[in-house]
Amino acid sequence: MTQNILILPGDGIGPEIVAEATRLLNALKDRFGLAVELEEAPIGGAGYDAAGKPLPDETLALARAADAILLGAVGGPRYDQLAWELRPERGLLAIRSELALFSNLRPAILYPQLASASALKPEIVGGLDIMILRELTGGAYFGKPRGIQTREDGVREGFNTIIYSEPEIERIVRSGFEIAMKRDRRLCSVDKANVLEVSQLWREVAERVAKEYPEVALSHMYVDNAAMQLVRAPKQFDVIVTENMFGDILSDAAAMLTGSIGMLPSASLDAGGKGMYEPIHGSAPDIAGQGVANPLATLLSVAMMLRYTLNEEAQAARVEAAVGRVLDQGLRTADIWTEGCRKVGTREMGEAVVAALAD
Amino acid sequence: MTQNILILPGDGIGPEIVAEATRLLNALKDRFGLAVELEEAPIGGAGYDAAGKPLPDETLALARAADAILLGAVGGPRYDQLAWELRPERGLLAIRSELALFSNLRPAILYPQLASASALKPEIVGGLDIMILRELTGGAYFGKPRGIQTREDGVREGFNTIIYSEPEIERIVRSGFEIAMKRDRRLCSVDKANVLEVSQLWREVAERVAKEYPEVALSHMYVDNAAMQLVRAPKQFDVIVTENMFGDILSDAAAMLTGSIGMLPSASLDAGGKGMYEPIHGSAPDIAGQGVANPLATLLSVAMMLRYTLNEEAQAARVEAAVGRVLDQGLRTADIWTEGCRKVGTREMGEAVVAALAD
Ligand SMILES: [Mg+2]
Ligand SMILES: [Mg+2]
């Protein structure tokens, strides 16, 4: 059955990097029998330019109809003066919320060839391969009541609400168990249950869902300790699942452990496994149009799409192996270049990965 | 004018490590003219044993009367079965709240002699000396409303409130500026103002207070980026000030950057600068009574007390220099021992620091 992939190039370096993803998908189609159809639509600043808003109606309709979505990046200085609701970033938030993409997969992987880029010692971080699952549509970032108000005594106070319902917790925790089943079957749920009631409910639900996954070892860790353990011994983890704000902090810290943000893909999934895939780096307007951006995070986002939405594990592994081979060959874009390696541009890197695809 | 120091040994290794602090304070008194009087009282499990509760009334009265307080550590398996309100940790929370100790100073310092203990590369972390200021009595950990409730549709939800009033923000931010004035005059305020209203008020207040401290360079950083920057380049910071939960996560991560938790002191101050000082490590019941615990975090807590409450900067520097000399001599307790160094116990380490005090 042919599956439909919607490609959203976006802004800045977005068009350049997704062009390499398109090249890769077409190669998988032509040479390795992947049954997909590709379509393209504007989002972010490009959406505003095309249709007056960052998530054009037609783009949203195509996104609803697609089986999976690949996004480049959004945003740029040209759009900084727009009203809040017209900013490129709003297009991203809107598509996540319209499609109920609540499960944010943030792998932190350090290819051994790039181990020297990390601030951590190679023996601590080399070969790192962990997955952080961040709940993306609940918690303090969306919770109500919220605001700044003046109390009766005239004192102003700011407030936000960290809130999760049982079904919201259940679906993200379940997502964690499902992903752990595809990996090393160890799931660490991160909360602050010694202090926060919302975490106590979180932990209770995690324990209940765990009964359905006897093959997965569930553990719990407080968020402050998790931040310490990520620094001390990040390889101890397999899959971490946590709420929105904790996940925001921990997934960014974990990404930085690798020292090469330009290498990291991500996914945002709905309850049925449909998802939007994107590199975690931004639109990098300063280097847009120069052909020097690193396309590997986008190509690895394609690999995640093959694994988690299209259920094409062999194709996913094929892409990841090709990236490893290209790194072995010494090819590096400017952001990951070190002495003794060959500096290449976006297109040359993308073509090298396609050339390295093997049976 | 003689100042009164209340010593609270607490539980586990607490009595052993504060014994070395007492030795140090007496040496500063006898040999270097420090005008202090020492008194001792029970807290934690020891408080429960002596008076049936973790913060005995007499201990609290002495704490109110004292100019500064030195705490060892509280807690141990003997007390794990006690009711929630009788647990040793409650004594600590009670004294902080009774004395309004809202400003938690968490230095992350890596002595060059111990740089190899860090998970980070020596060039990234060697010589680290940053100060994280965590608000300790507000935010989500204390905010109301809070709880777990069943909605009208029968669905349970857990919720907590992140809340700060303008005066609460102002006093911790002011504390940050005061400490920055004693250091490199750079203050980084960490928030999530792009998403949370409570952070928007925080940032507004920080900007207003900044006008009173023109010598201090104020910057702002989002909490997820701060977590990344602490991993990538921790030495870029001088003083960080942030709210309770963010401070909990970031201060623990920063402590772990050093790789030697047994070396790190802390302080909790009130608005007037009165404070309680304590090592960040716990009561370590597994090694209690064996004379092997590392007393250096407690001795460095004494140095903080001299600097931040007793205004004895020269005495503080004297203690810190003595600790540096003892490390230079190759003396190490078991927790920081490496090949080629001499392993010593709690008392020998304390005596060596006292012997290394110089004019
Ligand atoms: Mg983030
Ligand atoms: Mg903590």
XYZ file of C-alpha atoms and ligand atoms in Angstrom:
720
model
C 0.000 0.000 0.000
C 1.424 3.355 -1.027
C 1.756 5.855 1.799
C 1.601 9.611 1.384
C 4.291 11.853 2.771
C 3.728 15.580 3.001
C 6.933 17.614 2.796
C 6.951 21.041 4.457
C 10.236 22.797 3.570
C 9.509 25.934 5.626
C 12.022 28.751 5.890
C 15.747 29.482 6.043
C 17.791 26.346 5.376
C 14.552 24.302 5.376
C 14.217 24.043 1.568
C 17.881 23.003 1.156
C 17.798 20.247 3.744
C 14.439 18.783 2.755
C 15.654 18.694 -0.865
C 18.163 16.065 0.314
C 15.400 14.203 2.154
C 13.375 14.155 -1.070
C 16.427 12.824 -2.912
C 16.758 10.095 -0.281
C 13.082 9.115 -0.357
C 13.113 8.954 -4.155
C 16.185 6.707 -4.025
C 14.482 4.383 -1.529
C 11.481 4.324 -3.855
C 13.391 3.698 -7.079
C 16.098 1.342 -5.801
C 14.604 -0.344 -2.737
C 10.879 -0.557 -3.422
C 9.614 1.869 -0.814
C 5.966 2.599 -1.678
C 5.484 6.290 -1.011
C 4.140 9.343 -2.781
C 5.514 12.802 -1.962
C 3.727 16.113 -1.931
C 4.937 19.549 -0.846
C 3.254 22.532 0.850
C 4.291 25.811 2.494
C 4.392 26.446 6.258
C 5.808 29.128 8.562
C 7.054 32.267 6.853
C 6.608 30.528 3.504
C 2.979 29.866 4.478
C 2.510 33.520 5.310
C 4.057 34.550 1.993
C 1.857 32.113 0.053
C -1.477 32.432 1.861
C -1.235 35.130 4.528
C -0.911 32.786 7.493
C 1.750 30.467 8.873
C -0.440 27.364 8.559
C -2.431 27.793 5.315
C -5.756 25.916 5.195
C -4.605 23.901 2.230
C -1.432 22.854 4.025
C -3.479 21.725 7.029
C -5.849 19.755 4.793
C -2.919 18.010 3.113
C -1.378 17.315 6.527
C -4.597 15.698 7.757
C -4.743 13.523 4.648
C -1.062 12.507 4.727
C 0.276 9.384 6.426
C 3.398 11.211 7.618
C 4.860 14.713 7.487
C 8.435 15.862 7.092
C 9.252 19.401 8.191
C 12.427 21.392 7.513
C 12.391 24.389 9.831
C 10.455 27.631 10.254
C 11.256 31.238 11.093
C 13.544 34.041 10.050
C 14.242 37.729 10.614
C 11.963 38.714 7.720
C 8.987 37.613 9.825
C 10.023 38.958 13.233
C 7.831 42.055 12.942
C 4.633 40.121 12.254
C 1.848 40.009 14.833
C 2.136 37.118 17.310
C -0.501 34.962 15.590
C 1.158 35.341 12.187
C 4.679 34.351 13.261
C 6.203 31.290 11.595
C 6.473 29.439 14.931
C 2.691 29.648 15.334
C 2.334 27.485 12.238
C 4.311 24.769 13.956
C 2.302 24.971 17.186
C -0.923 25.012 15.184
C -0.156 21.881 13.172
C 0.926 20.009 16.309
C -2.289 20.921 18.073
C -4.578 20.396 15.044
C -3.167 16.911 14.510
C -2.971 16.130 18.263
C 0.740 15.307 18.057
C 1.250 14.820 21.798
C 4.216 12.452 21.834
C 7.542 14.140 21.096
C 10.393 11.709 20.444
C 13.793 13.250 21.032
C 16.631 10.790 20.488
C 20.087 11.725 21.757
C 22.510 9.716 19.678
C 26.229 10.242 19.390
C 27.847 8.635 16.367
C 31.248 7.317 17.479
C 32.868 9.238 14.588
C 31.726 12.506 16.194
C 32.458 11.659 19.847
C 35.123 14.350 20.110
C 32.486 17.077 19.580
C 30.925 16.418 22.976
C 31.816 18.403 26.099
C 31.766 15.045 27.886
C 34.582 12.544 27.938
C 34.374 10.006 25.094
C 34.163 7.089 27.543
C 31.125 8.685 29.222
C 29.177 9.630 26.104
C 30.627 7.691 23.138
C 27.975 5.500 21.527
C 25.173 7.253 23.401
C 21.752 6.148 22.139
C 18.866 7.193 24.339
C 15.324 8.277 23.564
C 13.530 11.002 25.465
C 9.769 11.122 25.144
C 8.292 14.488 25.956
C 4.553 15.089 26.337
C 3.926 17.989 23.999
C 0.388 19.303 24.398
C -0.277 19.496 28.160
C 1.265 20.634 31.432
C 2.251 24.162 32.405
C 2.817 25.396 28.847
C -0.902 24.968 28.059
C -2.510 24.735 31.519
C -5.175 27.124 32.799
C -5.770 29.236 34.826
C -2.750 31.354 33.893
C -1.893 35.018 33.843
C -0.696 38.026 35.827
C -3.203 39.488 38.262
C -3.344 42.068 41.036
C -4.412 40.672 44.400
C -6.823 42.447 46.736
C -3.869 43.815 48.701
C -2.549 45.448 45.528
C 0.323 43.009 45.006
C 0.780 41.596 41.527
C 1.367 37.878 41.024
C 2.080 35.690 38.023
C 0.750 32.138 37.872
C 0.587 29.080 35.645
C -0.989 25.692 36.154
C 0.736 22.351 35.692
C -2.180 20.067 34.924
C -2.579 16.583 33.482
C -5.658 14.404 33.232
C -5.425 10.645 33.586
C -6.070 9.991 29.843
C -3.375 12.526 28.882
C -0.866 10.758 31.109
C -1.958 7.335 29.984
C -1.472 7.978 26.260
C 2.051 9.409 26.602
C 3.130 6.701 29.034
C 1.703 4.087 26.678
C 3.663 5.712 23.855
C 6.751 5.288 26.060
C 6.127 1.588 26.571
C 5.518 1.063 22.842
C 8.822 2.719 21.988
C 10.649 0.816 24.716
C 9.321 -2.391 23.114
C 11.115 -1.401 19.887
C 14.347 -0.755 21.811
C 16.007 -2.199 24.928
C 12.740 -2.500 26.912
C 13.743 -0.185 29.742
C 11.510 2.799 30.466
C 12.364 5.482 33.026
C 9.463 7.756 33.970
C 10.678 11.127 35.239
C 8.548 13.170 37.658
C 8.684 15.109 40.926
C 6.283 12.895 42.852
C 7.924 13.690 46.206
C 6.580 17.246 45.925
C 3.951 17.629 43.174
C 0.477 16.077 43.200
C 0.348 16.132 39.391
C 3.439 13.898 39.475
C 1.810 11.567 41.980
C -1.039 10.952 39.550
C 1.518 10.575 36.747
C 3.377 7.884 38.694
C 0.184 6.046 39.612
C -0.914 5.905 35.966
C 2.547 4.786 34.832
C 2.410 1.909 37.323
C -1.029 0.891 36.080
C -0.087 0.945 32.376
C 3.098 -0.995 33.187
C 0.983 -4.085 33.926
C 0.168 -4.297 30.208
C 3.871 -4.385 29.308
C 5.448 -7.089 31.473
C 8.468 -7.268 29.118
C 9.397 -3.653 29.847
C 11.281 -2.722 33.030
C 9.733 0.472 34.390
C 11.671 2.717 36.776
C 10.957 6.153 38.249
C 13.331 9.045 38.778
C 12.906 12.562 40.154
C 13.573 15.275 37.593
C 16.467 16.857 39.506
C 18.169 13.499 39.807
C 17.505 12.791 36.113
C 19.320 16.023 35.215
C 22.260 14.838 37.329
C 22.277 11.331 35.883
C 22.212 12.651 32.304
C 25.432 14.512 33.083
C 27.049 11.751 35.142
C 26.240 8.625 33.145
C 23.844 9.239 30.243
C 24.280 5.756 28.786
C 22.407 4.225 31.760
C 19.099 5.142 30.061
C 17.159 3.491 27.252
C 13.839 5.390 27.025
C 12.831 8.302 29.275
C 9.200 9.465 29.358
C 8.206 12.700 31.020
C 5.826 15.659 31.019
C 6.094 18.711 28.792
C 8.253 21.133 30.807
C 10.583 18.502 32.287
C 10.901 17.031 28.796
C 11.718 20.434 27.314
C 14.618 20.843 29.743
C 15.910 17.260 29.751
C 15.653 16.660 25.990
C 17.608 19.814 25.225
C 20.259 18.939 27.811
C 20.498 15.411 26.406
C 20.801 16.754 22.852
C 23.664 18.978 23.922
C 25.443 15.997 25.516
C 26.160 14.838 21.981
C 27.811 18.132 21.032
C 26.315 18.008 17.533
C 22.816 19.463 17.376
C 23.028 19.350 13.580
C 22.769 15.551 13.733
C 19.587 15.127 15.775
C 16.164 14.225 14.385
C 12.831 14.289 16.193
C 9.268 13.112 15.819
C 5.881 14.224 17.108
C 3.281 11.443 17.037
C -0.448 11.169 17.551
C -2.228 8.297 19.295
C -2.321 6.240 16.097
C 1.370 6.601 15.337
C 0.964 9.184 12.588
C 3.650 11.780 12.945
C 5.522 14.870 11.939
C 9.300 14.485 11.647
C 11.856 17.279 11.803
C 15.463 18.075 12.703
C 15.795 19.747 16.141
C 18.041 22.506 14.791
C 16.363 25.693 13.585
C 16.061 27.494 10.272
C 19.557 29.062 10.587
C 18.789 32.168 8.493
C 22.453 33.226 8.729
C 23.546 30.381 6.426
C 20.335 29.953 4.386
C 20.805 29.658 0.642
C 24.547 28.999 0.860
C 24.366 25.243 0.430
C 26.432 24.580 3.562
C 23.746 23.395 6.018
C 23.990 19.895 7.486
C 21.187 17.732 6.031
C 21.909 14.683 8.223
C 19.400 15.491 10.988
C 16.725 15.708 8.285
C 17.817 12.422 6.704
C 17.786 10.804 10.146
C 14.277 12.253 10.604
C 13.325 10.299 7.487
C 14.767 7.194 9.151
C 12.601 7.841 12.227
C 9.562 8.266 9.974
C 10.301 4.923 8.319
C 10.568 3.249 11.737
C 7.789 4.841 13.757
C 5.058 5.719 11.260
C 5.650 3.754 8.061
C 6.728 0.576 9.883
C 9.652 0.107 7.510
C 12.317 -0.915 10.016
C 14.664 -2.330 7.360
C 14.538 0.893 5.343
C 15.151 2.926 8.521
C 18.190 0.836 9.374
C 19.386 1.212 5.759
C 19.351 5.019 6.032
C 21.079 5.035 9.421
C 23.765 2.665 8.162
C 24.354 4.896 5.135
C 24.833 7.927 7.384
C 27.348 5.950 9.434
C 29.235 4.981 6.273
C 29.432 8.556 5.047
C 30.840 9.629 8.414
C 33.342 6.763 8.171
C 34.394 8.154 4.792
C 35.344 11.373 6.559
C 32.710 13.598 4.969
C 31.622 16.482 7.205
C 29.512 19.591 6.789
C 30.991 22.755 8.311
C 29.148 22.419 11.656
C 30.700 19.022 12.433
C 33.990 19.418 10.572
C 37.257 18.635 12.351
C 40.877 18.545 11.184
C 41.591 15.675 8.808
C 38.032 15.377 7.511
C 36.698 16.527 4.143
C 34.364 19.517 4.272
C 31.318 19.133 2.029
C 28.139 21.092 1.338
C 24.489 20.172 1.793
C 24.039 18.584 -1.597
C 27.289 16.631 -1.628
C 26.429 15.209 1.800
C 22.937 14.232 0.655
C 24.261 12.576 -2.489
C 26.895 10.696 -0.496
C 24.231 9.227 1.801
C 22.150 8.133 -1.193
C 25.251 6.580 -2.777
C 25.959 4.724 0.476
C 22.521 3.055 0.650
C 23.045 -0.693 0.538
C 20.974 -3.852 0.467
C 31.122 41.886 68.347
C 30.842 38.184 69.007
C 28.474 36.328 66.702
C 26.581 33.184 67.650
C 26.698 30.089 65.496
C 24.228 27.286 66.072
C 25.543 23.879 65.061
C 22.998 21.225 64.069
C 24.839 17.918 63.583
C 21.734 15.965 62.553
C 21.935 12.305 61.555
C 24.154 9.788 59.780
C 27.575 11.235 59.014
C 26.331 14.651 60.229
C 27.964 14.502 63.682
C 31.324 13.400 62.211
C 31.523 16.124 59.592
C 30.325 18.973 61.809
C 32.911 17.904 64.402
C 35.548 18.952 61.868
C 33.704 22.234 61.258
C 33.758 22.879 65.002
C 37.485 22.123 65.027
C 37.954 24.615 62.189
C 35.871 27.360 63.811
C 37.728 26.937 67.099
C 41.038 27.241 65.279
C 39.892 30.437 63.546
C 38.826 31.712 66.959
C 42.015 30.791 68.811
C 44.599 31.541 66.144
C 43.003 34.170 63.876
C 40.781 36.224 66.165
C 37.394 35.200 64.811
C 34.791 36.349 67.359
C 32.207 33.595 67.494
C 30.447 31.476 70.086
C 29.248 27.989 69.213
C 26.206 26.156 70.466
C 24.765 22.778 69.448
C 21.234 21.403 69.135
C 19.489 18.331 67.686
C 17.502 18.286 64.437
C 16.070 15.631 62.127
C 16.106 12.094 63.479
C 18.217 13.314 66.387
C 15.512 15.904 67.112
C 12.884 13.179 67.102
C 14.978 11.049 69.454
C 15.557 13.976 71.841
C 12.186 15.686 71.822
C 9.714 13.681 69.734
C 9.811 15.898 66.660
C 12.291 16.658 63.887
C 12.504 20.357 64.759
C 12.344 20.582 68.586
C 10.994 23.886 69.964
C 14.250 24.554 71.754
C 16.247 24.033 68.560
C 13.984 26.471 66.712
C 14.338 29.060 69.488
C 18.134 28.743 69.367
C 18.024 29.011 65.562
C 15.998 32.221 65.764
C 18.479 33.681 68.236
C 21.614 32.626 66.355
C 23.435 34.782 63.801
C 24.170 31.805 61.590
C 23.440 28.079 61.519
C 25.584 25.173 60.361
C 23.806 21.933 59.515
C 25.340 18.497 58.935
C 22.678 16.328 57.325
C 19.389 14.680 58.293
C 17.700 11.341 57.671
C 18.339 7.640 57.927
C 16.637 4.267 57.625
C 15.803 4.229 61.344
C 13.283 6.995 60.734
C 11.764 5.818 57.442
C 8.715 4.329 59.134
C 7.744 7.515 60.957
C 4.623 9.444 59.981
C 5.210 12.064 57.249
C 5.239 15.008 59.680
C 7.798 13.333 61.971
C 10.344 12.480 59.268
C 13.817 14.022 59.583
C 13.433 15.929 56.272
C 10.421 17.776 57.704
C 12.741 19.344 60.269
C 14.795 20.843 57.475
C 11.769 22.178 55.588
C 10.336 23.546 58.843
C 13.453 25.478 59.827
C 13.769 26.945 56.331
C 10.184 28.104 56.350
C 10.193 29.312 60.014
C 13.274 31.436 59.340
C 12.109 32.523 55.851
C 15.298 31.254 54.214
C 14.199 31.920 50.632
C 17.561 32.358 48.902
C 19.390 29.103 48.256
C 23.017 29.558 47.168
C 24.368 26.569 45.293
C 27.954 27.063 44.133
C 29.358 24.644 41.557
C 33.107 24.773 41.993
C 35.622 22.351 40.603
C 39.020 22.402 42.280
C 41.632 21.898 39.557
C 43.106 19.032 41.609
C 39.835 17.118 41.175
C 39.124 17.962 37.523
C 39.498 14.343 36.427
C 36.434 13.360 38.500
C 34.088 15.203 36.144
C 32.254 13.527 33.278
C 33.156 16.619 31.255
C 36.482 17.236 29.578
C 38.963 19.075 31.806
C 39.206 21.994 29.355
C 35.422 22.481 29.499
C 34.979 22.251 33.252
C 38.383 22.719 34.924
C 38.398 25.735 37.246
C 34.588 25.976 37.145
C 33.305 28.517 39.681
C 29.665 29.455 39.213
C 26.915 30.296 41.683
C 23.315 29.214 41.216
C 20.720 31.048 43.267
C 17.510 29.095 43.705
C 14.348 30.608 45.168
C 13.452 28.194 47.928
C 10.034 28.997 49.390
C 7.741 29.723 46.410
C 6.732 28.415 42.994
C 5.140 25.071 42.183
C 6.532 23.238 45.220
C 4.465 25.434 47.565
C 1.825 26.951 45.224
C -1.919 26.520 45.671
C -4.376 25.349 44.454
C -2.899 21.873 44.183
C -4.178 18.330 44.352
C -5.795 15.466 42.505
C -9.490 15.863 41.727
C -12.218 14.162 39.726
C -13.784 16.367 37.076
C -17.531 16.438 36.399
C -17.026 14.029 33.502
C -15.482 11.527 35.906
C -11.908 11.987 34.689
C -9.226 12.478 37.335
C -6.642 15.213 36.960
C -3.601 16.275 38.948
C -2.637 19.927 39.205
C -0.112 22.257 40.805
C 0.300 26.008 40.601
C 3.503 27.841 39.743
C 2.961 31.176 41.442
C 5.167 34.126 42.401
C 4.210 37.525 43.735
C 6.179 40.609 42.783
C 7.791 40.976 46.267
C 8.834 37.294 46.231
C 10.536 37.768 42.886
C 12.068 41.053 43.893
C 13.798 39.736 47.014
C 15.407 36.736 45.295
C 16.478 38.797 42.292
C 17.921 41.400 44.655
C 19.761 38.619 46.461
C 21.186 37.658 43.053
C 22.445 41.149 42.365
C 24.006 41.394 45.836
C 25.897 38.163 45.297
C 26.954 39.170 41.796
C 28.411 42.347 43.365
C 30.664 40.111 45.511
C 31.745 38.140 42.421
C 32.257 38.913 38.731
C 29.170 41.166 38.464
C 27.381 39.101 35.843
C 23.884 37.866 36.646
C 21.914 35.527 34.376
C 18.204 35.275 35.192
C 16.717 31.980 33.993
C 13.014 31.720 33.139
C 10.576 30.493 30.474
C 9.144 33.889 29.574
C 8.347 32.843 26.001
C 5.667 30.502 27.362
C 4.843 31.178 31.041
C 3.163 34.308 32.399
C 4.784 33.793 35.793
C 8.132 34.063 33.988
C 7.036 37.223 32.215
C 6.426 38.885 35.575
C 9.749 37.488 36.800
C 11.607 39.027 33.878
C 9.851 42.386 34.278
C 10.816 42.557 37.960
C 14.408 41.524 37.210
C 14.679 44.367 34.698
C 13.327 46.845 37.221
C 15.664 45.778 40.050
C 18.581 45.859 37.601
C 18.354 49.651 37.486
C 19.585 49.741 41.099
C 22.699 47.742 40.177
C 24.257 49.484 37.177
C 27.597 47.725 37.833
C 26.039 44.295 37.257
C 25.447 42.997 33.723
C 22.021 41.299 33.687
C 21.134 38.753 31.011
C 18.143 36.446 30.527
C 18.073 32.845 29.373
C 15.297 30.305 28.851
C 15.543 27.311 31.161
C 15.899 24.737 28.367
C 18.740 26.717 26.842
C 20.331 27.130 30.302
C 20.350 23.341 30.692
C 22.111 23.095 27.325
C 24.628 25.829 28.093
C 25.532 24.246 31.447
C 26.499 21.110 29.538
C 28.162 22.867 26.601
C 30.149 25.645 28.291
C 29.438 25.972 32.027
C 32.253 28.461 32.634
C 30.349 31.158 30.678
C 28.276 31.868 33.816
C 29.043 33.873 36.947
C 25.768 33.976 38.935
C 22.485 32.385 37.845
C 19.243 33.323 39.608
C 16.054 31.357 39.051
C 12.807 30.135 40.556
C 12.408 27.122 42.802
C 11.777 24.233 40.392
C 14.130 25.426 37.648
C 16.743 26.007 40.359
C 16.222 22.521 41.747
C 16.973 20.985 38.347
C 19.769 23.318 37.237
C 21.620 23.434 40.563
C 21.729 19.648 40.776
C 22.899 19.364 37.166
C 25.571 22.005 37.800
C 26.725 20.229 40.966
C 27.113 16.996 39.018
C 29.212 18.783 36.392
C 31.968 18.901 39.002
C 31.867 15.140 39.516
C 32.454 15.514 43.263
C 29.281 16.111 45.219
C 31.231 15.538 48.434
C 32.979 18.884 47.889
C 29.986 21.196 47.504
C 28.632 23.554 50.187
C 25.376 25.508 50.139
C 23.589 28.306 51.946
C 19.992 29.335 52.528
C 19.628 33.020 53.405
C 16.855 35.271 54.640
C 16.283 38.864 53.531
C 18.760 40.182 56.090
C 21.561 37.828 55.115
C 21.198 35.474 58.064
C 21.591 31.954 56.875
C 21.782 28.223 57.316
C 24.824 26.531 55.770
C 25.119 22.882 54.847
C 26.875 20.446 52.509
C 24.661 19.361 49.587
C 25.431 15.676 50.118
C 23.130 13.713 52.383
C 23.476 11.868 55.668
C 25.009 8.784 54.008
C 23.799 6.271 56.611
C 25.769 3.488 54.892
C 29.092 4.973 56.014
C 27.960 6.740 59.202
C 30.190 6.199 62.245
C 33.107 4.839 60.240
C 35.145 8.049 60.175
C 35.523 7.946 56.382
C 33.104 10.694 55.301
C 34.442 13.721 53.404
C 34.220 16.793 55.677
C 35.325 19.281 52.993
C 31.829 20.320 51.837
C 31.046 21.143 55.472
C 34.281 23.101 55.910
C 33.528 24.971 52.673
C 30.036 25.651 54.095
C 31.810 27.346 57.006
C 33.715 29.453 54.451
C 30.411 30.470 52.832
C 29.040 31.377 56.253
C 32.069 33.568 56.907
C 31.581 35.328 53.569
C 27.832 35.723 53.272
C 26.555 36.061 56.851
C 29.466 36.938 59.118
C 31.070 39.302 56.577
C 34.508 37.841 57.260
C 35.813 37.651 53.689
C 39.449 37.241 54.742
C 38.591 34.316 57.013
C 36.509 32.742 54.231
C 39.387 33.021 51.791
C 41.714 31.559 54.463
C 39.565 28.421 54.766
C 39.243 27.982 50.996
C 42.998 28.397 50.525
C 43.636 25.782 53.232
C 41.346 23.304 51.447
C 43.253 23.948 48.221
C 46.571 23.325 49.995
C 45.397 20.042 51.460
C 44.301 18.881 48.011
C 47.709 19.947 46.675
C 49.290 17.753 49.352
C 47.448 14.813 47.798
C 45.137 14.091 50.723
C 41.818 12.547 49.680
C 38.875 10.958 51.438
C 37.572 7.771 49.846
C 34.888 9.497 47.731
C 37.434 11.639 45.862
C 40.443 9.324 46.021
C 42.362 8.512 42.845
C 45.533 6.540 42.178
C 48.653 8.246 43.546
C 46.854 10.183 46.288
C 46.860 9.431 50.019
C 43.573 8.143 51.400
C 42.608 9.750 54.720
C 39.611 9.675 57.069
C 37.249 12.425 58.206
C 39.319 13.510 61.174
C 42.693 13.463 59.437
C 41.254 15.583 56.615
C 39.773 18.068 59.104
C 43.046 18.296 61.023
C 44.998 18.796 57.802
C 42.803 21.743 56.800
C 43.257 23.313 60.237
C 47.018 22.790 59.992
C 47.017 24.437 56.538
C 45.342 27.653 57.741
C 47.746 30.508 57.090
C 47.964 34.264 57.689
Mg 13.361 23.470 24.286
Mg 17.223 18.726 44.062
